[in-house]
């Protein structure tokens, strides 16, 4: 039995199209490394921008490794860069971080504090809980 999306998922705000999903996946992959998260944090705390050379020591990685991680962040459009003489300066793109925050908020929805109502559990909204309850009921019947 197919249930219309609006009926079973009233709190669903948006559904990503293929391009949006790919863009978000690329950005989340870029953030899936502790060194890159640290670099992003350092750029934010540095007043918005920093020279790549000044990020090597705080991250505790070699210059080529830091450059690689910055390139990944740049390719994911999370940071911008500019060559100034022989140095490359990086800064965070706040709009991209806001897009990620909004995507996470939309994906999380508004889950009720007490869990999902019984009718939503029945249509698969909380299948793990339902399966666990069924297993527990079966164990009780067996004893």
JSON list of C-alpha atoms in Angstrom, two decimals:
[
{"chain": "A", "resi": 1, "resn": "UNK", "atom": "CA", "xyz": [0.00, 0.00, 0.00]},
{"chain": "A", "resi": 2, "resn": "UNK", "atom": "CA", "xyz": [1.47, 3.34, -1.03]},
{"chain": "A", "resi": 3, "resn": "UNK", "atom": "CA", "xyz": [0.88, 6.31, 1.23]},
{"chain": "A", "resi": 4, "resn": "UNK", "atom": "CA", "xyz": [1.15, 9.84, -0.15]},
{"chain": "A", "resi": 5, "resn": "UNK", "atom": "CA", "xyz": [4.26, 11.60, 1.14]},
{"chain": "A", "resi": 6, "resn": "UNK", "atom": "CA", "xyz": [2.29, 14.42, 2.77]},
{"chain": "A", "resi": 7, "resn": "UNK", "atom": "CA", "xyz": [0.21, 11.96, 4.82]},
{"chain": "A", "resi": 8, "resn": "UNK", "atom": "CA", "xyz": [3.02, 9.86, 6.24]},
{"chain": "A", "resi": 9, "resn": "UNK", "atom": "CA", "xyz": [5.62, 12.61, 6.62]},
{"chain": "A", "resi": 10, "resn": "UNK", "atom": "CA", "xyz": [3.89, 15.85, 7.53]},
{"chain": "A", "resi": 11, "resn": "UNK", "atom": "CA", "xyz": [7.07, 17.47, 8.83]},
{"chain": "A", "resi": 12, "resn": "UNK", "atom": "CA", "xyz": [9.03, 16.85, 5.61]},
{"chain": "A", "resi": 13, "resn": "UNK", "atom": "CA", "xyz": [9.94, 20.29, 4.32]},
{"chain": "A", "resi": 14, "resn": "UNK", "atom": "CA", "xyz": [11.85, 19.63, 1.13]},
{"chain": "A", "resi": 15, "resn": "UNK", "atom": "CA", "xyz": [13.01, 16.76, -0.99]},
{"chain": "A", "resi": 16, "resn": "UNK", "atom": "CA", "xyz": [16.43, 17.11, -2.59]},
{"chain": "A", "resi": 17, "resn": "UNK", "atom": "CA", "xyz": [16.74, 16.71, -6.32]},
{"chain": "A", "resi": 18, "resn": "UNK", "atom": "CA", "xyz": [19.65, 14.69, -7.73]},
{"chain": "A", "resi": 19, "resn": "UNK", "atom": "CA", "xyz": [21.92, 17.72, -8.23]},
{"chain": "A", "resi": 20, "resn": "UNK", "atom": "CA", "xyz": [21.29, 19.09, -4.74]},
{"chain": "A", "resi": 21, "resn": "UNK", "atom": "CA", "xyz": [21.96, 15.68, -3.20]},
{"chain": "A", "resi": 22, "resn": "UNK", "atom": "CA", "xyz": [25.24, 15.33, -5.11]},
{"chain": "A", "resi": 23, "resn": "UNK", "atom": "CA", "xyz": [26.36, 18.84, -4.10]},
{"chain": "A", "resi": 24, "resn": "UNK", "atom": "CA", "xyz": [25.59, 18.20, -0.44]},
{"chain": "A", "resi": 25, "resn": "UNK", "atom": "CA", "xyz": [27.27, 14.80, -0.53]},
{"chain": "A", "resi": 26, "resn": "UNK", "atom": "CA", "xyz": [30.44, 16.39, -1.96]},
{"chain": "A", "resi": 27, "resn": "UNK", "atom": "CA", "xyz": [30.46, 19.00, 0.79]},
{"chain": "A", "resi": 28, "resn": "UNK", "atom": "CA", "xyz": [29.82, 16.50, 3.56]},
{"chain": "A", "resi": 29, "resn": "UNK", "atom": "CA", "xyz": [32.58, 14.24, 2.20]},
{"chain": "A", "resi": 30, "resn": "UNK", "atom": "CA", "xyz": [34.92, 17.23, 2.36]},
{"chain": "A", "resi": 31, "resn": "UNK", "atom": "CA", "xyz": [33.99, 17.68, 6.02]},
{"chain": "A", "resi": 32, "resn": "UNK", "atom": "CA", "xyz": [34.40, 13.99, 6.83]},
{"chain": "A", "resi": 33, "resn": "UNK", "atom": "CA", "xyz": [38.06, 14.35, 7.72]},
{"chain": "A", "resi": 34, "resn": "UNK", "atom": "CA", "xyz": [39.23, 15.66, 11.12]},
{"chain": "A", "resi": 35, "resn": "UNK", "atom": "CA", "xyz": [42.09, 17.66, 9.56]},
{"chain": "A", "resi": 36, "resn": "UNK", "atom": "CA", "xyz": [39.70, 19.45, 7.21]},
{"chain": "A", "resi": 37, "resn": "UNK", "atom": "CA", "xyz": [37.27, 20.19, 10.03]},
{"chain": "A", "resi": 38, "resn": "UNK", "atom": "CA", "xyz": [40.17, 21.61, 12.00]},
{"chain": "A", "resi": 39, "resn": "UNK", "atom": "CA", "xyz": [41.28, 23.73, 9.04]},
{"chain": "A", "resi": 40, "resn": "UNK", "atom": "CA", "xyz": [37.76, 25.08, 8.64]},
{"chain": "A", "resi": 41, "resn": "UNK", "atom": "CA", "xyz": [37.65, 25.88, 12.35]},
{"chain": "A", "resi": 42, "resn": "UNK", "atom": "CA", "xyz": [41.01, 27.64, 12.16]},
{"chain": "A", "resi": 43, "resn": "UNK", "atom": "CA", "xyz": [39.89, 29.73, 9.18]},
{"chain": "A", "resi": 44, "resn": "UNK", "atom": "CA", "xyz": [36.73, 30.78, 10.99]},
{"chain": "A", "resi": 45, "resn": "UNK", "atom": "CA", "xyz": [38.61, 31.67, 14.18]},
{"chain": "A", "resi": 46, "resn": "UNK", "atom": "CA", "xyz": [41.34, 33.53, 12.27]},
{"chain": "A", "resi": 47, "resn": "UNK", "atom": "CA", "xyz": [38.93, 36.34, 11.53]},
{"chain": "A", "resi": 48, "resn": "UNK", "atom": "CA", "xyz": [37.76, 34.92, 8.27]},
{"chain": "A", "resi": 49, "resn": "UNK", "atom": "CA", "xyz": [40.94, 34.36, 6.28]},
{"chain": "A", "resi": 50, "resn": "UNK", "atom": "CA", "xyz": [44.43, 32.97, 6.66]},
{"chain": "A", "resi": 51, "resn": "UNK", "atom": "CA", "xyz": [47.49, 32.20, 4.60]},
{"chain": "A", "resi": 52, "resn": "UNK", "atom": "CA", "xyz": [47.96, 28.48, 3.96]},
{"chain": "A", "resi": 53, "resn": "UNK", "atom": "CA", "xyz": [51.46, 28.72, 5.45]},
{"chain": "A", "resi": 54, "resn": "UNK", "atom": "CA", "xyz": [50.04, 29.87, 8.80]},
{"chain": "A", "resi": 55, "resn": "UNK", "atom": "CA", "xyz": [47.79, 26.79, 9.04]},
{"chain": "A", "resi": 56, "resn": "UNK", "atom": "CA", "xyz": [50.55, 24.17, 8.88]},
{"chain": "A", "resi": 57, "resn": "UNK", "atom": "CA", "xyz": [51.75, 24.39, 12.49]},
{"chain": "A", "resi": 58, "resn": "UNK", "atom": "CA", "xyz": [48.32, 24.56, 14.20]},
{"chain": "A", "resi": 59, "resn": "UNK", "atom": "CA", "xyz": [47.07, 21.52, 12.27]},
{"chain": "A", "resi": 60, "resn": "UNK", "atom": "CA", "xyz": [50.27, 19.59, 12.87]},
{"chain": "A", "resi": 61, "resn": "UNK", "atom": "CA", "xyz": [50.50, 18.30, 9.31]},
{"chain": "A", "resi": 62, "resn": "UNK", "atom": "CA", "xyz": [53.04, 18.86, 6.56]},
{"chain": "A", "resi": 63, "resn": "UNK", "atom": "CA", "xyz": [52.62, 21.77, 4.15]},
{"chain": "A", "resi": 64, "resn": "UNK", "atom": "CA", "xyz": [51.71, 19.48, 1.20]},
{"chain": "A", "resi": 65, "resn": "UNK", "atom": "CA", "xyz": [49.09, 17.71, 3.34]},
{"chain": "A", "resi": 66, "resn": "UNK", "atom": "CA", "xyz": [47.56, 21.01, 4.47]},
{"chain": "A", "resi": 67, "resn": "UNK", "atom": "CA", "xyz": [47.50, 22.20, 0.85]},
{"chain": "A", "resi": 68, "resn": "UNK", "atom": "CA", "xyz": [45.77, 18.99, -0.20]},
{"chain": "A", "resi": 69, "resn": "UNK", "atom": "CA", "xyz": [43.08, 19.38, 2.47]},
{"chain": "A", "resi": 70, "resn": "UNK", "atom": "CA", "xyz": [42.56, 23.03, 1.57]},
{"chain": "A", "resi": 71, "resn": "UNK", "atom": "CA", "xyz": [42.19, 22.03, -2.08]},
{"chain": "A", "resi": 72, "resn": "UNK", "atom": "CA", "xyz": [39.48, 19.50, -1.14]},
{"chain": "A", "resi": 73, "resn": "UNK", "atom": "CA", "xyz": [37.63, 22.19, 0.83]},
{"chain": "A", "resi": 74, "resn": "UNK", "atom": "CA", "xyz": [37.99, 24.57, -2.12]},
{"chain": "A", "resi": 75, "resn": "UNK", "atom": "CA", "xyz": [36.71, 22.00, -4.63]},
{"chain": "A", "resi": 76, "resn": "UNK", "atom": "CA", "xyz": [33.66, 21.50, -2.38]},
{"chain": "A", "resi": 77, "resn": "UNK", "atom": "CA", "xyz": [33.12, 25.30, -2.51]},
{"chain": "A", "resi": 78, "resn": "UNK", "atom": "CA", "xyz": [33.44, 25.55, 1.27]},
{"chain": "A", "resi": 79, "resn": "UNK", "atom": "CA", "xyz": [36.41, 27.92, 1.05]},
{"chain": "A", "resi": 80, "resn": "UNK", "atom": "CA", "xyz": [37.67, 30.41, -1.50]},
{"chain": "A", "resi": 81, "resn": "UNK", "atom": "CA", "xyz": [41.29, 31.22, -2.21]},
{"chain": "A", "resi": 82, "resn": "UNK", "atom": "CA", "xyz": [43.40, 33.98, -3.68]},
{"chain": "A", "resi": 83, "resn": "UNK", "atom": "CA", "xyz": [47.06, 34.11, -4.60]},
{"chain": "A", "resi": 84, "resn": "UNK", "atom": "CA", "xyz": [48.82, 37.13, -3.11]},
{"chain": "A", "resi": 85, "resn": "UNK", "atom": "CA", "xyz": [52.39, 37.17, -4.34]},
{"chain": "A", "resi": 86, "resn": "UNK", "atom": "CA", "xyz": [53.84, 33.78, -3.51]},
{"chain": "A", "resi": 87, "resn": "UNK", "atom": "CA", "xyz": [51.24, 33.02, -0.81]},
{"chain": "A", "resi": 88, "resn": "UNK", "atom": "CA", "xyz": [47.75, 31.59, -1.11]},
{"chain": "A", "resi": 89, "resn": "UNK", "atom": "CA", "xyz": [45.11, 32.95, 1.24]},
{"chain": "A", "resi": 90, "resn": "UNK", "atom": "CA", "xyz": [41.94, 31.04, 2.11]},
{"chain": "A", "resi": 91, "resn": "UNK", "atom": "CA", "xyz": [38.64, 32.09, 3.63]},
{"chain": "A", "resi": 92, "resn": "UNK", "atom": "CA", "xyz": [35.39, 30.33, 4.49]},
{"chain": "A", "resi": 93, "resn": "UNK", "atom": "CA", "xyz": [32.27, 30.84, 2.36]},
{"chain": "A", "resi": 94, "resn": "UNK", "atom": "CA", "xyz": [29.62, 31.43, 5.07]},
{"chain": "A", "resi": 95, "resn": "UNK", "atom": "CA", "xyz": [26.73, 30.82, 2.66]},
{"chain": "A", "resi": 96, "resn": "UNK", "atom": "CA", "xyz": [27.94, 27.25, 2.03]},
{"chain": "A", "resi": 97, "resn": "UNK", "atom": "CA", "xyz": [28.07, 26.51, 5.76]},
{"chain": "A", "resi": 98, "resn": "UNK", "atom": "CA", "xyz": [24.58, 27.94, 6.16]},
{"chain": "A", "resi": 99, "resn": "UNK", "atom": "CA", "xyz": [23.34, 25.70, 3.32]},
{"chain": "A", "resi": 100, "resn": "UNK", "atom": "CA", "xyz": [24.75, 22.66, 5.13]},
{"chain": "A", "resi": 101, "resn": "UNK", "atom": "CA", "xyz": [23.14, 23.73, 8.39]},
{"chain": "A", "resi": 102, "resn": "UNK", "atom": "CA", "xyz": [19.78, 24.19, 6.66]},
{"chain": "A", "resi": 103, "resn": "UNK", "atom": "CA", "xyz": [20.07, 20.81, 4.92]},
{"chain": "A", "resi": 104, "resn": "UNK", "atom": "CA", "xyz": [20.71, 19.09, 8.25]},
{"chain": "A", "resi": 105, "resn": "UNK", "atom": "CA", "xyz": [17.82, 20.92, 9.89]},
{"chain": "A", "resi": 106, "resn": "UNK", "atom": "CA", "xyz": [15.46, 19.99, 7.04]},
{"chain": "A", "resi": 107, "resn": "UNK", "atom": "CA", "xyz": [16.58, 16.36, 7.08]},
{"chain": "A", "resi": 108, "resn": "UNK", "atom": "CA", "xyz": [16.07, 16.13, 10.82]},
{"chain": "A", "resi": 109, "resn": "UNK", "atom": "CA", "xyz": [12.52, 17.40, 10.67]},
{"chain": "A", "resi": 110, "resn": "UNK", "atom": "CA", "xyz": [10.49, 17.98, 13.78]},
{"chain": "A", "resi": 111, "resn": "UNK", "atom": "CA", "xyz": [10.42, 14.62, 15.57]},
{"chain": "A", "resi": 112, "resn": "UNK", "atom": "CA", "xyz": [7.87, 14.54, 18.40]},
{"chain": "A", "resi": 113, "resn": "UNK", "atom": "CA", "xyz": [9.36, 14.32, 21.90]},
{"chain": "A", "resi": 114, "resn": "UNK", "atom": "CA", "xyz": [7.46, 11.17, 22.82]},
{"chain": "A", "resi": 115, "resn": "UNK", "atom": "CA", "xyz": [8.28, 9.44, 19.54]},
{"chain": "A", "resi": 116, "resn": "UNK", "atom": "CA", "xyz": [6.04, 8.93, 16.57]},
{"chain": "A", "resi": 117, "resn": "UNK", "atom": "CA", "xyz": [2.30, 8.31, 17.00]},
{"chain": "A", "resi": 118, "resn": "UNK", "atom": "CA", "xyz": [1.15, 4.69, 16.63]},
{"chain": "A", "resi": 119, "resn": "UNK", "atom": "CA", "xyz": [-0.40, 5.30, 13.21]},
{"chain": "A", "resi": 120, "resn": "UNK", "atom": "CA", "xyz": [2.91, 6.60, 11.85]},
{"chain": "A", "resi": 121, "resn": "UNK", "atom": "CA", "xyz": [4.81, 3.65, 13.31]},
{"chain": "A", "resi": 122, "resn": "UNK", "atom": "CA", "xyz": [2.35, 1.34, 11.59]},
{"chain": "A", "resi": 123, "resn": "UNK", "atom": "CA", "xyz": [3.23, 2.77, 8.16]},
{"chain": "A", "resi": 124, "resn": "UNK", "atom": "CA", "xyz": [6.97, 2.45, 8.64]},
{"chain": "A", "resi": 125, "resn": "UNK", "atom": "CA", "xyz": [7.89, 5.77, 10.19]},
{"chain": "A", "resi": 126, "resn": "UNK", "atom": "CA", "xyz": [9.70, 4.02, 13.04]},
{"chain": "A", "resi": 127, "resn": "UNK", "atom": "CA", "xyz": [10.36, 0.47, 11.75]},
{"chain": "A", "resi": 128, "resn": "UNK", "atom": "CA", "xyz": [13.24, -0.39, 14.11]},
{"chain": "A", "resi": 129, "resn": "UNK", "atom": "CA", "xyz": [11.16, 0.31, 17.16]},
{"chain": "A", "resi": 130, "resn": "UNK", "atom": "CA", "xyz": [8.26, -1.69, 15.73]},
{"chain": "A", "resi": 131, "resn": "UNK", "atom": "CA", "xyz": [10.51, -4.68, 14.92]},
{"chain": "A", "resi": 132, "resn": "UNK", "atom": "CA", "xyz": [12.04, -4.55, 18.40]},
{"chain": "A", "resi": 133, "resn": "UNK", "atom": "CA", "xyz": [8.58, -4.47, 19.98]},
{"chain": "A", "resi": 134, "resn": "UNK", "atom": "CA", "xyz": [7.50, -7.42, 17.82]},
{"chain": "A", "resi": 135, "resn": "UNK", "atom": "CA", "xyz": [10.59, -9.41, 18.88]},
{"chain": "A", "resi": 136, "resn": "UNK", "atom": "CA", "xyz": [9.97, -8.59, 22.54]},
{"chain": "A", "resi": 137, "resn": "UNK", "atom": "CA", "xyz": [6.32, -9.64, 22.25]},
{"chain": "A", "resi": 138, "resn": "UNK", "atom": "CA", "xyz": [7.38, -12.91, 20.61]},
{"chain": "A", "resi": 139, "resn": "UNK", "atom": "CA", "xyz": [9.83, -13.61, 23.45]},
{"chain": "A", "resi": 140, "resn": "UNK", "atom": "CA", "xyz": [7.09, -12.97, 26.02]},
{"chain": "A", "resi": 141, "resn": "UNK", "atom": "CA", "xyz": [4.74, -15.38, 24.19]},
{"chain": "A", "resi": 142, "resn": "UNK", "atom": "CA", "xyz": [7.44, -18.07, 24.12]},
{"chain": "A", "resi": 143, "resn": "UNK", "atom": "CA", "xyz": [7.99, -17.96, 27.90]}
]
